[in-house]
């Protein structure tokens, strides 16, 4: 669903506003995305959201904190919400745009919050069987394809000039404690991470005191922290937030 | 489908009976699960069964050895049969149970028989795009989350106190001989196996004399052997089996 | 869809014609497969084609270069076109044929052109959740299961006597440049490649000068080159091509 249904990245090349691509995969923490979008909507940016098929189950208007996609689209500066069907909505012919490529080009930064255990696995394995995973697979990991757009803060690029891809895992404690998670986090941080010249920033889940007395992780980082991290990339401050009433 | 449609693990915490979670993935050997369930039904245990979407194709009542799910449910002590749809049957709201987590908590032991080549690959990759794979991904590999329930035999835990997860691969000989299988079996046995302090027991397929004269593997271990292995964990003997006629 | 709807490999054991199994996965380069099939149709061979669900989106008759499956089947020597549904079209009972196994047995050579980034990932991970991936997973990597059929050129086998599996990746430049591609290509070439005694030949994509001035890869090898490579395995020459008008 979309206010601006089609997307050709080049049409928005010179709008001077940071393009923030958000995505949710199938964790309960998907219910935090409306809060994140609302908080960011006060800045002069342009947002688009991708929902995995599982993530969209959490946003069907079944409770106040779980609005429908239609009501999400009433938030200012959120231009469109995409699901897998949008990739194949029209029979492709030569010259037609390819949605996951246009979204990649359009985005100055991408944030997957929450990242499910399943999508974390697919990302590391290089799979691309959904819209969100196709954008991730087609991300410019080289910094040579997508030139930096004019008038954007330099904080929007990593130290090696790449577009950042932030991921915030959210999963059951046992899922997080599983040794396969450790292997995958190692790839994301030590092979592809921003600190080693890569493009990925892993926003590690929060450790919580568990009922059994042990300490365990897996809960998505507090949504306000995620907003703060995104604001650092955008080089804006919460206190400066003013929404243009005519926007 | 279910005799006891909803599941909250804590409701069955003190029933004193071992909880056996069975699962089938898309191999022809799925037609052995009715025999396994029938054999186990003579013990004082509680069973639940998960079918992957492919596995359920083999149990549609198309022949005597391939009963429908409805007729399977007539076997005593089989409480419910789950498919992927059950995860998302109701729009989730805060506080609602999450099926794969409840099944994980409920289970004292899990047996995937047959484990298809595809599900073996997903398991090692940490994917969780089906109900059975979500339970596997959320398994308590640490032995700190799921406390042992009272009055259960100690044989139900591994030497390091973990809930055992048994997997019995079944696949075409060429699939089994493929080098990718070898890599995956190594992870299951040498990294996550019960013999190295882990939680997985790989019930290796049977080697058979092939038409070409060579020896090949891939056939699921004889179903009676699988029943015997499960009985060892349950600490019961076949000869002791008596069904309470009013059960 | 098929001229010869069912397939039992043993029925075609002694037809004396090379059996060429073609497959397409979800890249735009799928639109080249009609040209490849047409070029090969002039030889005395038998062809079958598998389309992944995404690949079939490109062949729906939406333009002259994108014929429908029905019109593809008018090309001589193309016996059948399969999609995922064909695996499960009939409720399986004991003794029934299994399509991906019959296709594996039938094939003297397999060519996946194009191979999508997603299918490349699944192949290396050993996944088999589609018809094309099931054939790949069940490929005889040992050369002991599928004996060479009589009267076929020896060039149809690798130097170690295996049936060759050719794959021609095709993807966006950023997808190809992603480090995960490099890891996967290394498995395909250095572990499973024909040059190291394996069965896979990776037909590397073409490098192209990009708009940004850098050189990038990812475009499928020119379709005529792919035809030439297949002809070498078939031990036929383009100039020798004559179609039997009654064929
Ligand atoms: C109610 C419910 C809540 C879930 N919560 C989580 C979660 O917090 N984290 C997670 O990794 N998976 C969770 N899952 C499982 C995923 O939704 C499942 O693995 C799904 O296939 C993920 O698909 P995706 O990665 O394509 O979004 C949940 C499932 C259900 C039914
Ligand atoms: C009739 C039939 C029989 C099959 N038998 C097997 C088998 O024995 N082992 C196997 O690994 N895959 C077998 N497959 C392929 C799997 O069903 C396929 O890979 C499927 O995607 C597995 O899905 P799952 O792992 O989610 O259950 C068979 C497929 C068909 C159509
Ligand atoms: C119009 C369009 C064109 C695409 N072209 C490619 C491509 O050239 N290469 C690729 O790897 N993926 C491409 N994709 C993405 C794949 O289709 C997607 O990853 C799909 O899940 C692949 O499924 P399969 O590997 O089972 O065929 C394209 C998608 C669309 C919508």
mmCIF file of N, CA, C and O in Angstrom, chain A residues 151-203:
data_model
loop_
_atom_site.group_PDB
_atom_site.id
_atom_site.type_symbol
_atom_site.label_atom_id
_atom_site.label_comp_id
_atom_site.label_asym_id
_atom_site.label_seq_id
_atom_site.Cartn_x
_atom_site.Cartn_y
_atom_site.Cartn_z
ATOM 1 N N UNK A 151 23.683 17.138 -0.726
ATOM 2 C CA UNK A 151 23.050 17.800 0.422
ATOM 3 C C UNK A 151 22.626 16.856 1.546
ATOM 4 O O UNK A 151 21.752 17.195 2.328
ATOM 5 N N UNK A 152 23.229 15.678 1.621
ATOM 6 C CA UNK A 152 22.912 14.786 2.732
ATOM 7 C C UNK A 152 24.077 14.781 3.717
ATOM 8 O O UNK A 152 25.223 14.940 3.317
ATOM 9 N N UNK A 153 23.776 14.590 4.997
ATOM 10 C CA UNK A 153 24.843 14.581 5.997
ATOM 11 C C UNK A 153 25.817 13.425 5.749
ATOM 12 O O UNK A 153 25.396 12.335 5.360
ATOM 13 N N UNK A 154 27.099 13.670 5.976
ATOM 14 C CA UNK A 154 28.099 12.625 5.729
ATOM 15 C C UNK A 154 27.950 11.484 6.726
ATOM 16 O O UNK A 154 28.419 10.370 6.471
ATOM 17 N N UNK A 155 27.257 11.716 7.835
ATOM 18 C CA UNK A 155 27.028 10.659 8.831
ATOM 19 C C UNK A 155 26.153 9.544 8.271
ATOM 20 O O UNK A 155 26.036 8.478 8.864
ATOM 21 N N UNK A 156 25.531 9.797 7.122
ATOM 22 C CA UNK A 156 24.693 8.756 6.512
ATOM 23 C C UNK A 156 25.521 7.666 5.835
ATOM 24 O O UNK A 156 24.950 6.682 5.344
ATOM 25 N N UNK A 157 26.817 7.851 5.756
ATOM 26 C CA UNK A 157 27.647 6.796 5.176
ATOM 27 C C UNK A 157 28.581 6.213 6.251
ATOM 28 O O UNK A 157 28.948 6.908 7.198
ATOM 29 N N UNK A 158 28.952 4.977 6.071
ATOM 30 C CA UNK A 158 29.906 4.364 6.996
ATOM 31 C C UNK A 158 31.286 4.988 6.765
ATOM 32 O O UNK A 158 31.476 5.739 5.795
ATOM 33 N N UNK A 159 32.224 4.627 7.602
ATOM 34 C CA UNK A 159 33.570 5.210 7.490
ATOM 35 C C UNK A 159 34.220 4.860 6.155
ATOM 36 O O UNK A 159 35.115 5.554 5.697
ATOM 37 N N UNK A 160 33.750 3.780 5.529
ATOM 38 C CA UNK A 160 34.300 3.429 4.220
ATOM 39 C C UNK A 160 33.361 3.838 3.085
ATOM 40 O O UNK A 160 33.460 3.341 1.963
ATOM 41 N N UNK A 161 32.426 4.739 3.397
ATOM 42 C CA UNK A 161 31.590 5.328 2.352
ATOM 43 C C UNK A 161 30.405 4.488 1.917
ATOM 44 O O UNK A 161 29.794 4.741 0.874
ATOM 45 N N UNK A 162 30.057 3.468 2.708
ATOM 46 C CA UNK A 162 28.940 2.597 2.319
ATOM 47 C C UNK A 162 27.633 3.054 2.937
ATOM 48 O O UNK A 162 27.611 3.715 3.975
ATOM 49 N N UNK A 163 26.535 2.679 2.305
ATOM 50 C CA UNK A 163 25.219 2.908 2.903
ATOM 51 C C UNK A 163 25.039 1.916 4.045
ATOM 52 O O UNK A 163 25.182 0.700 3.841
ATOM 53 N N UNK A 164 24.680 2.373 5.221
ATOM 54 C CA UNK A 164 24.552 1.444 6.356
ATOM 55 C C UNK A 164 23.260 0.630 6.311
ATOM 56 O O UNK A 164 22.217 1.110 5.866
ATOM 57 N N UNK A 165 23.379 -0.587 6.767
ATOM 58 C CA UNK A 165 22.235 -1.498 6.907
ATOM 59 C C UNK A 165 22.211 -1.947 8.369
ATOM 60 O O UNK A 165 23.086 -2.696 8.814
ATOM 61 N N UNK A 166 21.226 -1.457 9.110
ATOM 62 C CA UNK A 166 21.117 -1.741 10.534
ATOM 63 C C UNK A 166 20.136 -2.890 10.754
ATOM 64 O O UNK A 166 19.055 -2.902 10.151
ATOM 65 N N UNK A 167 20.485 -3.818 11.604
ATOM 66 C CA UNK A 167 19.560 -4.914 11.901
ATOM 67 C C UNK A 167 19.425 -5.101 13.410
ATOM 68 O O UNK A 167 20.423 -5.129 14.132
ATOM 69 N N UNK A 168 18.189 -5.213 13.867
ATOM 70 C CA UNK A 168 17.901 -5.351 15.290
ATOM 71 C C UNK A 168 17.179 -6.677 15.548
ATOM 72 O O UNK A 168 15.953 -6.754 15.497
ATOM 73 N N UNK A 169 17.932 -7.729 15.834
ATOM 74 C CA UNK A 169 17.301 -9.034 16.077
ATOM 75 C C UNK A 169 16.351 -8.995 17.268
ATOM 76 O O UNK A 169 16.562 -8.227 18.216
ATOM 77 N N UNK A 170 15.331 -9.829 17.188
ATOM 78 C CA UNK A 170 14.353 -9.947 18.279
ATOM 79 C C UNK A 170 13.838 -11.366 18.241
ATOM 80 O O UNK A 170 13.250 -11.789 17.255
ATOM 81 N N UNK A 171 14.084 -12.083 19.316
ATOM 82 C CA UNK A 171 13.641 -13.482 19.310
ATOM 83 C C UNK A 171 13.578 -14.014 20.737
ATOM 84 O O UNK A 171 14.110 -13.402 21.662
ATOM 85 N N UNK A 172 12.898 -15.115 20.865
ATOM 86 C CA UNK A 172 12.827 -15.858 22.115
ATOM 87 C C UNK A 172 14.242 -16.098 22.671
ATOM 88 O O UNK A 172 15.176 -16.277 21.911
ATOM 89 N N UNK A 173 14.353 -16.099 23.981
ATOM 90 C CA UNK A 173 15.666 -16.262 24.604
ATOM 91 C C UNK A 173 16.380 -17.539 24.154
ATOM 92 O O UNK A 173 17.595 -17.524 23.900
ATOM 93 N N UNK A 174 15.624 -18.622 24.041
ATOM 94 C CA UNK A 174 16.254 -19.875 23.623
ATOM 95 C C UNK A 174 16.767 -19.763 22.190
ATOM 96 O O UNK A 174 17.847 -20.275 21.855
ATOM 97 N N UNK A 175 15.997 -19.084 21.341
ATOM 98 C CA UNK A 175 16.456 -18.878 19.961
ATOM 99 C C UNK A 175 17.766 -18.088 19.952
ATOM 100 O O UNK A 175 18.690 -18.407 19.214
ATOM 101 N N UNK A 176 17.801 -17.042 20.754
ATOM 102 C CA UNK A 176 19.012 -16.202 20.776
ATOM 103 C C UNK A 176 20.199 -16.989 21.335
ATOM 104 O O UNK A 176 21.329 -16.875 20.850
ATOM 105 N N UNK A 177 19.957 -17.842 22.341
ATOM 106 C CA UNK A 177 21.032 -18.589 22.987
ATOM 107 C C UNK A 177 21.546 -19.748 22.124
ATOM 108 O O UNK A 177 22.620 -20.291 22.385
ATOM 109 N N UNK A 178 20.774 -20.128 21.124
ATOM 110 C CA UNK A 178 21.162 -21.246 20.238
ATOM 111 C C UNK A 178 22.512 -20.928 19.587
ATOM 112 O O UNK A 178 22.721 -19.814 19.112
ATOM 113 N N UNK A 179 23.421 -21.907 19.541
ATOM 114 C CA UNK A 179 24.748 -21.610 18.972
ATOM 115 C C UNK A 179 24.728 -21.147 17.519
ATOM 116 O O UNK A 179 25.658 -20.487 17.070
ATOM 117 N N UNK A 180 23.660 -21.456 16.777
ATOM 118 C CA UNK A 180 23.623 -21.008 15.382
ATOM 119 C C UNK A 180 23.544 -19.479 15.322
ATOM 120 O O UNK A 180 24.050 -18.857 14.384
ATOM 121 N N UNK A 181 22.919 -18.876 16.316
ATOM 122 C CA UNK A 181 22.837 -17.414 16.358
ATOM 123 C C UNK A 181 24.233 -16.803 16.472
ATOM 124 O O UNK A 181 24.557 -15.805 15.819
ATOM 125 N N UNK A 182 25.022 -17.418 17.308
ATOM 126 C CA UNK A 182 26.386 -16.927 17.541
ATOM 127 C C UNK A 182 27.192 -16.935 16.234
ATOM 128 O O UNK A 182 27.870 -15.974 15.902
ATOM 129 N N UNK A 183 27.069 -18.047 15.485
ATOM 130 C CA UNK A 183 27.772 -18.144 14.193
ATOM 131 C C UNK A 183 27.339 -17.016 13.261
ATOM 132 O O UNK A 183 28.131 -16.427 12.541
ATOM 133 N N UNK A 184 26.010 -16.783 13.238
ATOM 134 C CA UNK A 184 25.485 -15.802 12.286
ATOM 135 C C UNK A 184 25.849 -14.379 12.702
ATOM 136 O O UNK A 184 26.195 -13.542 11.862
ATOM 137 N N UNK A 185 25.793 -14.112 13.994
ATOM 138 C CA UNK A 185 26.177 -12.783 14.472
ATOM 139 C C UNK A 185 27.650 -12.528 14.145
ATOM 140 O O UNK A 185 28.034 -11.395 13.809
ATOM 141 N N UNK A 186 28.460 -13.570 14.200
ATOM 142 C CA UNK A 186 29.887 -13.413 13.886
ATOM 143 C C UNK A 186 30.082 -12.989 12.429
ATOM 144 O O UNK A 186 30.907 -12.125 12.131
ATOM 145 N N UNK A 187 29.303 -13.573 11.525
ATOM 146 C CA UNK A 187 29.396 -13.165 10.120
ATOM 147 C C UNK A 187 28.962 -11.702 9.984
ATOM 148 O O UNK A 187 29.644 -10.881 9.359
ATOM 149 N N UNK A 188 27.832 -11.367 10.593
ATOM 150 C CA UNK A 188 27.299 -10.011 10.443
ATOM 151 C C UNK A 188 28.246 -8.951 11.022
ATOM 152 O O UNK A 188 28.367 -7.863 10.468
ATOM 153 N N UNK A 189 28.897 -9.279 12.107
ATOM 154 C CA UNK A 189 29.765 -8.281 12.751
ATOM 155 C C UNK A 189 31.225 -8.368 12.305
ATOM 156 O O UNK A 189 31.856 -7.355 12.034
ATOM 157 N N UNK A 190 31.748 -9.585 12.261
ATOM 158 C CA UNK A 190 33.193 -9.709 12.030
ATOM 159 C C UNK A 190 33.579 -9.815 10.559
ATOM 160 O O UNK A 190 34.733 -9.587 10.204
ATOM 161 N N UNK A 191 32.593 -10.184 9.709
ATOM 162 C CA UNK A 191 32.913 -10.214 8.278
ATOM 163 C C UNK A 191 32.301 -9.024 7.532
ATOM 164 O O UNK A 191 32.910 -8.453 6.643
ATOM 165 N N UNK A 192 31.040 -8.712 7.870
ATOM 166 C CA UNK A 192 30.308 -7.700 7.110
ATOM 167 C C UNK A 192 30.017 -6.435 7.925
ATOM 168 O O UNK A 192 29.311 -5.537 7.455
ATOM 169 N N UNK A 193 30.523 -6.361 9.145
ATOM 170 C CA UNK A 193 30.169 -5.273 10.054
ATOM 171 C C UNK A 193 30.846 -3.946 9.723
ATOM 172 O O UNK A 193 31.934 -3.924 9.138
ATOM 173 N N UNK A 194 30.206 -2.857 10.103
ATOM 174 C CA UNK A 194 30.757 -1.517 9.852
ATOM 175 C C UNK A 194 32.133 -1.353 10.516
ATOM 176 O O UNK A 194 32.984 -0.613 10.000
ATOM 177 N N UNK A 195 32.358 -2.035 11.615
ATOM 178 C CA UNK A 195 33.639 -1.862 12.319
ATOM 179 C C UNK A 195 34.805 -2.539 11.608
ATOM 180 O O UNK A 195 35.964 -2.310 11.956
ATOM 181 N N UNK A 196 34.491 -3.412 10.658
ATOM 182 C CA UNK A 196 35.575 -4.042 9.894
ATOM 183 C C UNK A 196 35.499 -3.630 8.422
ATOM 184 O O UNK A 196 35.915 -4.362 7.529
ATOM 185 N N UNK A 197 34.931 -2.432 8.188
ATOM 186 C CA UNK A 197 34.879 -1.914 6.821
ATOM 187 C C UNK A 197 33.661 -2.344 6.038
ATOM 188 O O UNK A 197 33.549 -2.057 4.842
ATOM 189 N N UNK A 198 32.740 -3.003 6.696
ATOM 190 C CA UNK A 198 31.535 -3.475 6.016
ATOM 191 C C UNK A 198 30.386 -2.491 6.091
ATOM 192 O O UNK A 198 30.583 -1.285 6.301
ATOM 193 N N UNK A 199 29.180 -2.976 5.944
ATOM 194 C CA UNK A 199 27.997 -2.130 5.825
ATOM 195 C C UNK A 199 26.921 -2.439 6.880
ATOM 196 O O UNK A 199 25.915 -1.745 6.951
ATOM 197 N N UNK A 200 27.149 -3.491 7.691
ATOM 198 C CA UNK A 200 26.101 -3.910 8.622
ATOM 199 C C UNK A 200 26.390 -3.482 10.059
ATOM 200 O O UNK A 200 27.507 -3.629 10.563
ATOM 201 N N UNK A 201 25.370 -2.949 10.695
ATOM 202 C CA UNK A 201 25.468 -2.673 12.124
ATOM 203 C C UNK A 201 24.447 -3.531 12.848
ATOM 204 O O UNK A 201 23.244 -3.360 12.655
ATOM 205 N N UNK A 202 24.948 -4.439 13.650
ATOM 206 C CA UNK A 202 24.072 -5.326 14.423
ATOM 207 C C UNK A 202 23.712 -4.621 15.724
ATOM 208 O O UNK A 202 24.591 -4.328 16.541
ATOM 209 N N UNK A 203 22.429 -4.339 15.890
ATOM 210 C CA UNK A 203 21.950 -3.717 17.129
ATOM 211 C C UNK A 203 21.548 -4.864 18.037
ATOM 212 O O UNK A 203 20.450 -5.418 17.927
#
